[in-house]
């Protein structure tokens, strides 16, 4: 007993030493399912040698002969130890280019006792292990496809997509949003089931929407569009020089002192627009709500240092395209009203035309922005486009690391 780690001792004590892996004096089929996973741990970015698969195989095979009680007990402990270590390995923080607003959104490796407590209530332990039910529901189908073999060209794609999925929490919150920038699609999840989806427009290849996670905390109805400095310089200023100040009035543009809520509106006649166009003078500009405002009627904020958010859009034609990488990084929504209803749990939106009305969500909703070029669809794996070339870049990096 002294050789049994404390977490395992406490787990078995909590269940009066009832075994997890032994059913009617025989090992559950889950034992061989776990051994197969451990033997192919390289698919999870792990070293199979870490889990001593040969020793685990020996412990499993030993009881299958005469099945002495001591051998069964050794196999029981070996399997529990292996499951705990393997789950911790697959759920540890991934080395991925992911931005996290909060540590609670990062993957984490649970204590061994928690791993086993989570596995114990499973209706079928074998199914629990085969389906890797401790992972994000997107994960196991891709891994099974990789383990079953197939075209060599798809192996690297599957490996890179598995790594991206591991960069998100293995079991996300009760309600969350998943945005895939590769397919320019958004899903609303409740538990492990998508309940709704829509098209989105995401960043152009030269202004990519990054991998990131955050909490959508509030909506802003009737938002201003705070115009990026490069657009002010390259488009707004040039149009003022070509068309005169009437261009600003027609486009509902204002020059303001700063981005604060009580910013002072400046007289555009006082601005040296040629200096703005030449990059020698920088001014703050915004577009008033309504009409052709690029934000549409609402935007949903998940505060982050890159200023990325979800927003409505009046430019509906881009949503009809198959490849929808057209924005400067933010995420434009096919149906902002429908998403708002889901985020707000049906609470009414703004009922006035006052600009910049901030409305907090009843409860913050996690959002995970990822990049999936392979995704389970029913019983098959759908391979999609790689508009940002991230699979190609990752493939070169992996080849260099192997040499």
Coordinates of C-alpha atoms in Angstrom, one line a residue:
X1 CA 0.0 0.0 0.0
X2 CA 2.9 2.4 0.7
X3 CA 3.9 2.2 -3.0
X4 CA 0.4 3.4 -4.1
X5 CA 0.4 7.2 -4.7
X6 CA -1.7 9.2 -2.3
X7 CA -4.2 10.4 -5.0
X8 CA -4.9 6.7 -5.9
X9 CA -5.2 5.7 -2.3
X10 CA -7.8 8.4 -1.7
X11 CA -9.7 7.5 -4.8
X12 CA -10.1 3.9 -3.9
X13 CA -10.8 4.7 -0.2
X14 CA -13.7 6.9 -1.4
X15 CA -15.2 3.9 -3.1
X16 CA -14.5 1.4 -0.4
X17 CA -11.7 -0.1 -2.5
X18 CA -14.1 -1.2 -5.3
X19 CA -12.0 -1.7 -8.4
X20 CA -12.5 0.5 -11.5
X21 CA -11.1 -1.8 -14.2
X22 CA -12.1 -5.3 -12.9
X23 CA -15.5 -6.7 -13.6
X24 CA -16.4 -10.2 -12.5
X25 CA -12.8 -11.2 -12.0
X26 CA -11.8 -10.0 -15.5
X27 CA -10.4 -6.8 -16.9
X28 CA -12.8 -4.4 -18.5
X29 CA -12.3 -4.0 -22.3
X30 CA -11.3 -0.4 -21.4
X31 CA -7.9 -1.7 -20.4
X32 CA -7.0 -2.6 -24.0
X33 CA -8.5 0.7 -25.3
X34 CA -6.3 2.6 -22.9
X35 CA -3.2 0.6 -23.9
X36 CA -3.8 1.4 -27.6
X37 CA -4.1 5.2 -26.8
X38 CA -0.9 5.1 -24.7
X39 CA 1.0 3.3 -27.4
X40 CA 0.1 6.0 -29.9
X41 CA 0.5 9.0 -27.6
X42 CA 2.7 10.7 -30.2
X43 CA -0.6 11.7 -31.9
X44 CA -1.3 13.8 -28.8
X45 CA 2.0 15.5 -28.9
X46 CA 3.3 13.2 -26.1
X47 CA 6.1 10.7 -25.9
X48 CA 4.7 7.1 -25.5
X49 CA 7.9 6.2 -23.5
X50 CA 6.7 8.5 -20.8
X51 CA 3.8 6.1 -20.0
X52 CA 5.9 2.9 -20.1
X53 CA 3.5 1.2 -22.5
X54 CA 5.4 -2.1 -22.4
X55 CA 5.0 -2.4 -18.6
X56 CA 1.3 -1.6 -18.9
X57 CA 0.9 -4.2 -21.5
X58 CA 2.6 -6.8 -19.3
X59 CA 0.4 -5.9 -16.4
X60 CA -2.7 -6.3 -18.5
X61 CA -1.7 -9.6 -20.1
X62 CA -0.6 -11.2 -16.9
X63 CA -4.1 -11.5 -15.4
X64 CA -5.5 -13.0 -18.6
X65 CA -3.8 -16.3 -17.9
X66 CA -4.5 -17.7 -14.4
X67 CA -5.8 -14.4 -13.1
X68 CA -4.3 -14.5 -9.6
X69 CA -5.8 -11.8 -7.4
X70 CA -2.4 -10.2 -7.0
X71 CA -2.0 -9.8 -10.7
X72 CA -5.4 -8.4 -11.1
X73 CA -4.7 -5.9 -8.3
X74 CA -1.4 -4.9 -10.0
X75 CA -3.2 -4.4 -13.3
X76 CA -5.9 -2.3 -11.6
X77 CA -3.4 0.1 -10.1
X78 CA -1.3 0.2 -13.3
X79 CA -4.3 1.1 -15.4
X80 CA -5.5 3.8 -13.0
X81 CA -2.0 5.3 -12.9
X82 CA -1.7 5.2 -16.7
X83 CA -5.2 6.8 -17.2
X84 CA -4.4 9.6 -14.8
X85 CA -1.0 10.3 -16.4
X86 CA -2.4 10.1 -19.9
X87 CA -5.4 12.4 -19.3
X88 CA -3.1 14.9 -17.5
X89 CA -0.8 14.8 -20.6
X90 CA -3.5 15.3 -23.1
X91 CA -5.1 18.1 -21.1
X92 CA -2.0 20.0 -20.1
X93 CA -1.5 23.5 -21.5
X94 CA -0.6 23.3 -25.2
X95 CA 2.4 25.1 -26.7
X96 CA 0.3 26.9 -29.2
X97 CA 0.1 30.5 -30.5
X98 CA -3.1 31.1 -28.5
X99 CA -4.0 34.4 -26.7
X100 CA -5.9 33.9 -23.4
X101 CA -7.8 36.6 -21.7
X102 CA -7.9 34.7 -18.4
X103 CA -6.2 31.7 -16.9
X104 CA -9.5 30.0 -16.5
X105 CA -9.7 29.7 -20.3
X106 CA -6.4 27.8 -20.5
X107 CA -6.2 24.0 -20.7
X108 CA -5.1 22.5 -17.4
X109 CA -4.0 19.1 -16.1
X110 CA -6.4 17.9 -13.3
X111 CA -5.1 15.9 -10.3
X112 CA -5.0 12.2 -10.7
X113 CA -7.8 11.7 -8.2
X114 CA -10.1 14.0 -10.2
X115 CA -9.3 12.1 -13.4
X116 CA -10.4 8.8 -11.8
X117 CA -13.5 10.3 -10.1
X118 CA -14.5 11.7 -13.5
X119 CA -14.1 8.3 -15.2
X120 CA -15.8 6.2 -12.5
X121 CA -19.4 7.2 -13.2
X122 CA -19.1 6.5 -16.9
X123 CA -21.9 4.2 -18.1
X124 CA -19.3 2.3 -20.1
X125 CA -15.7 2.7 -19.1
X126 CA -14.6 1.2 -22.5
X127 CA -16.6 3.8 -24.3
X128 CA -15.3 6.6 -22.1
X129 CA -11.8 5.6 -22.9
X130 CA -12.3 5.0 -26.7
X131 CA -14.2 8.2 -27.1
X132 CA -11.7 10.2 -24.9
X133 CA -14.7 11.8 -23.2
X134 CA -12.3 13.9 -21.0
X135 CA -11.4 15.9 -24.2
X136 CA -13.2 18.4 -26.3
X137 CA -15.8 16.5 -28.4
X138 CA -14.1 17.5 -31.6
X139 CA -10.9 15.7 -30.6
X140 CA -11.5 12.0 -30.6
X141 CA -12.9 11.7 -34.1
X142 CA -9.8 13.4 -35.6
X143 CA -7.5 11.2 -33.5
X144 CA -9.3 8.0 -34.5
X145 CA -9.0 9.1 -38.2
X146 CA -5.3 9.6 -37.6
X147 CA -4.8 6.3 -35.9
X148 CA -6.7 4.3 -38.5
X149 CA -4.3 5.4 -41.2
X150 CA -5.1 7.1 -44.5
X151 CA -3.4 9.3 -47.0
X152 CA 0.0 10.5 -45.8
X153 CA -0.8 14.0 -46.9
X154 CA -3.7 14.2 -44.3
X155 CA -1.5 13.0 -41.3
X156 CA 0.2 16.3 -40.8
X157 CA -3.1 18.2 -41.2
X158 CA -4.8 16.0 -38.6
X159 CA -1.8 16.4 -36.2
X160 CA -1.9 20.2 -36.4
X161 CA -5.7 20.4 -35.9
X162 CA -5.4 18.1 -32.9
X163 CA -2.8 20.5 -31.4
X164 CA -5.1 23.5 -32.0
X165 CA -8.0 21.7 -30.3
X166 CA -5.8 20.9 -27.3
X167 CA -5.0 24.6 -27.0
X168 CA -8.6 25.2 -25.8
X169 CA -10.0 23.8 -22.5
X170 CA -10.8 20.1 -22.9
X171 CA -14.3 20.5 -21.5
X172 CA -15.5 24.1 -22.0
X173 CA -18.2 25.9 -20.1
X174 CA -21.9 25.0 -20.2
X175 CA -22.4 27.7 -22.9
X176 CA -19.7 28.9 -25.3
X177 CA -19.0 30.2 -28.8
X178 CA -16.6 28.5 -31.2
X179 CA -15.3 30.5 -34.2
X180 CA -13.4 28.7 -36.9
X181 CA -11.5 31.2 -39.0
X182 CA -10.5 28.6 -41.6
X183 CA -14.1 28.0 -42.7
X184 CA -15.3 31.4 -41.4
X185 CA -18.0 29.9 -39.3
X186 CA -19.4 30.3 -35.8
X187 CA -21.2 27.8 -33.6
X188 CA -23.1 28.3 -30.4
X189 CA -22.6 25.4 -28.0
X190 CA -24.6 24.2 -25.0
X191 CA -22.7 21.5 -23.3
X192 CA -21.0 19.4 -26.0
X193 CA -23.7 20.1 -28.6
X194 CA -23.9 22.9 -31.1
X195 CA -27.4 24.4 -31.0
X196 CA -27.0 27.0 -33.7
X197 CA -24.4 28.3 -36.3
X198 CA -23.9 31.1 -38.7
X199 CA -21.4 32.4 -41.3
X200 CA -18.9 35.0 -40.3
X201 CA -16.4 37.2 -42.1
X202 CA -12.9 37.1 -40.6
X203 CA -9.5 38.6 -41.2
X204 CA -7.8 38.8 -44.5
X205 CA -4.7 36.6 -45.0
X206 CA -2.5 39.7 -44.4
X207 CA -4.6 40.8 -41.4
X208 CA -5.4 37.4 -39.8
X209 CA -7.8 36.9 -37.0
X210 CA -5.6 35.4 -34.3
X211 CA -6.2 32.2 -32.3
X212 CA -7.6 33.6 -29.0
X213 CA -10.1 33.0 -26.2
X214 CA -11.9 35.3 -24.0
X215 CA -15.2 36.1 -22.3
X216 CA -17.9 38.0 -24.2
X217 CA -19.0 40.3 -21.4
X218 CA -21.3 43.0 -22.9
X219 CA -22.9 44.3 -26.1
X220 CA -22.8 47.8 -27.4
X221 CA -25.9 48.8 -29.3
X222 CA -25.8 51.7 -31.8
X223 CA -22.0 51.7 -31.8
X224 CA -19.7 54.2 -33.3
X225 CA -17.2 52.9 -35.7
X226 CA -13.8 54.1 -34.5
X227 CA -11.9 54.1 -37.7
X228 CA -8.4 52.6 -37.8
X229 CA -5.6 55.0 -38.4
X230 CA -4.5 53.4 -41.7
X231 CA -8.0 53.8 -43.1
X232 CA -8.2 57.4 -42.0
X233 CA -4.9 58.1 -43.8
X234 CA -5.4 56.0 -46.9
X235 CA -9.1 56.4 -47.6
X236 CA -10.8 59.1 -45.5
X237 CA -8.2 61.8 -46.0
X238 CA -7.8 61.1 -49.7
X239 CA -11.5 61.3 -50.3
X240 CA -11.7 64.6 -48.4
X241 CA -8.9 65.9 -50.6
X242 CA -10.7 64.7 -53.8
X243 CA -14.3 65.4 -52.8
X244 CA -14.2 68.1 -50.2
X245 CA -15.6 68.1 -46.6
X246 CA -19.1 67.1 -47.9
X247 CA -17.7 63.6 -48.1
X248 CA -17.5 63.5 -44.3
X249 CA -21.1 64.7 -43.9
X250 CA -22.4 62.1 -46.5
X251 CA -20.5 59.3 -44.8
X252 CA -21.6 60.5 -41.3
X253 CA -17.9 60.8 -40.2
X254 CA -16.7 62.9 -37.2
X255 CA -13.3 64.0 -36.1
X256 CA -13.0 63.6 -32.3
X257 CA -10.4 64.5 -29.7
X258 CA -10.0 60.9 -28.5
X259 CA -11.8 57.6 -28.1
X260 CA -13.3 58.4 -24.6
X261 CA -17.1 58.4 -24.1
X262 CA -17.2 62.2 -23.7
X263 CA -14.8 63.0 -26.6
X264 CA -15.0 66.4 -28.1
X265 CA -16.2 66.7 -31.7
X266 CA -13.7 68.8 -33.7
X267 CA -14.3 71.0 -36.7
X268 CA -13.0 69.2 -39.8
X269 CA -12.1 72.6 -41.3
X270 CA -9.4 72.9 -38.7
X271 CA -7.6 69.7 -39.9
X272 CA -4.7 69.7 -42.4
X273 CA -6.1 66.8 -44.4
X274 CA -3.0 66.7 -46.7
X275 CA -0.8 66.2 -43.6
X276 CA -3.2 63.4 -42.6
X277 CA -3.0 61.8 -46.0
X278 CA 0.9 62.0 -45.9
X279 CA 1.0 60.4 -42.5
X280 CA 2.4 63.5 -40.8
X281 CA -0.7 64.1 -38.7
X282 CA -2.9 61.5 -37.0
X283 CA -6.5 62.3 -36.1
X284 CA -9.2 60.3 -34.4
X285 CA -12.3 59.6 -36.5
X286 CA -15.5 57.8 -36.0
X287 CA -18.6 57.0 -38.0
X288 CA -22.0 57.8 -36.4
X289 CA -24.4 54.9 -35.7
X290 CA -27.0 53.8 -38.3
X291 CA -27.0 53.9 -42.0
X292 CA -23.8 52.4 -43.5
X293 CA -21.9 52.2 -40.2
X294 CA -19.4 49.4 -40.5
X295 CA -20.4 48.1 -37.1
X296 CA -24.1 47.6 -38.0
X297 CA -26.5 47.8 -35.1
X298 CA -24.4 46.0 -32.4
X299 CA -21.0 44.7 -31.4
X300 CA -20.1 42.1 -28.8
X301 CA -17.0 42.7 -26.8
X302 CA -14.6 40.2 -25.3
X303 CA -11.9 42.6 -24.1
X304 CA -8.4 41.8 -25.5
X305 CA -5.3 43.8 -26.3
X306 CA -5.7 43.4 -30.0
X307 CA -9.1 45.1 -30.2
X308 CA -10.9 42.1 -31.8
X309 CA -14.6 41.8 -31.4
X310 CA -17.8 40.4 -33.0
X311 CA -20.0 42.8 -34.8
X312 CA -23.0 43.3 -37.1
X313 CA -22.3 44.4 -40.7
X314 CA -24.2 46.2 -43.4
X315 CA -22.0 44.6 -46.1
X316 CA -24.1 41.5 -46.7
X317 CA -22.6 40.5 -50.0
X318 CA -19.4 39.2 -48.5
X319 CA -21.4 36.7 -46.4
X320 CA -22.5 35.0 -49.7
X321 CA -18.9 34.1 -50.6
X322 CA -17.5 30.7 -50.0
X323 CA -14.2 32.1 -48.7
X324 CA -15.0 34.9 -46.2
X325 CA -11.6 36.2 -45.2
X326 CA -12.1 40.0 -45.9
X327 CA -12.0 41.9 -42.6
X328 CA -9.2 43.7 -40.8
X329 CA -9.2 41.1 -38.0
X330 CA -12.6 41.5 -36.4
X331 CA -15.4 39.0 -36.8
X332 CA -18.5 40.1 -38.8
X333 CA -21.7 38.3 -38.1
X334 CA -24.3 36.9 -40.5
X335 CA -27.1 37.4 -37.9
X336 CA -26.1 39.6 -35.0
X337 CA -29.6 39.8 -33.7
X338 CA -29.9 36.0 -33.4
X339 CA -26.6 35.7 -31.7
X340 CA -27.6 38.6 -29.3
X341 CA -30.8 36.8 -28.4
X342 CA -28.8 33.7 -27.5
X343 CA -26.1 35.6 -25.6
X344 CA -28.7 37.6 -23.6
X345 CA -30.9 34.6 -23.1
X346 CA -33.7 36.3 -24.9
X347 CA -33.5 39.6 -22.9
X348 CA -34.6 42.6 -24.9
X349 CA -32.0 44.6 -26.8
X350 CA -31.6 48.4 -26.7
X351 CA -34.9 50.2 -27.3
X352 CA -33.5 53.7 -28.1
X353 CA -31.3 55.3 -30.7
X354 CA -28.8 56.7 -28.3
X355 CA -25.2 55.9 -29.4
X356 CA -22.9 53.5 -27.6
X357 CA -25.4 51.8 -25.3
X358 CA -23.6 49.2 -23.2
X359 CA -25.6 46.2 -22.0
X360 CA -23.9 43.6 -19.9
X361 CA -24.6 39.9 -20.6
X362 CA -26.5 38.1 -17.8
X363 CA -23.4 36.0 -17.5
X364 CA -20.1 36.2 -19.5
X365 CA -19.9 33.6 -22.3
X366 CA -16.6 32.1 -23.3
X367 CA -15.5 32.4 -26.9
X368 CA -12.8 30.3 -28.5
X369 CA -11.4 31.5 -31.8
X370 CA -9.5 28.6 -33.5
X371 CA -8.5 27.5 -37.0
X372 CA -9.7 24.1 -38.1
X373 CA -8.8 22.7 -41.5
X374 CA -10.1 19.3 -40.5
X375 CA -13.4 18.8 -38.6
X376 CA -15.7 15.9 -37.8
X377 CA -19.0 15.9 -39.6
X378 CA -21.1 12.9 -38.7
X379 CA -19.2 9.8 -39.4
X380 CA -16.6 11.4 -41.6
X381 CA -13.8 14.0 -41.4
X382 CA -14.3 17.0 -43.6
X383 CA -11.0 18.6 -44.8
X384 CA -11.4 22.3 -45.5
X385 CA -9.4 25.2 -46.9
X386 CA -6.2 26.6 -45.3
X387 CA -6.7 30.3 -46.2
X388 CA -3.9 31.5 -43.8
X389 CA -1.4 28.8 -44.9
X390 CA -1.0 27.8 -41.2
X391 CA -0.8 24.1 -42.0
X392 CA 2.0 24.7 -44.5
X393 CA 3.9 26.9 -42.0
X394 CA 3.4 24.4 -39.2
X395 CA 4.5 21.5 -41.5
X396 CA 7.8 23.2 -42.3
X397 CA 8.4 23.9 -38.6
X398 CA 7.7 20.2 -37.7
X399 CA 10.1 19.1 -40.4
X400 CA 12.9 21.3 -39.2
X401 CA 12.3 20.1 -35.6
X402 CA 12.6 16.5 -36.7
X403 CA 16.0 17.1 -38.4

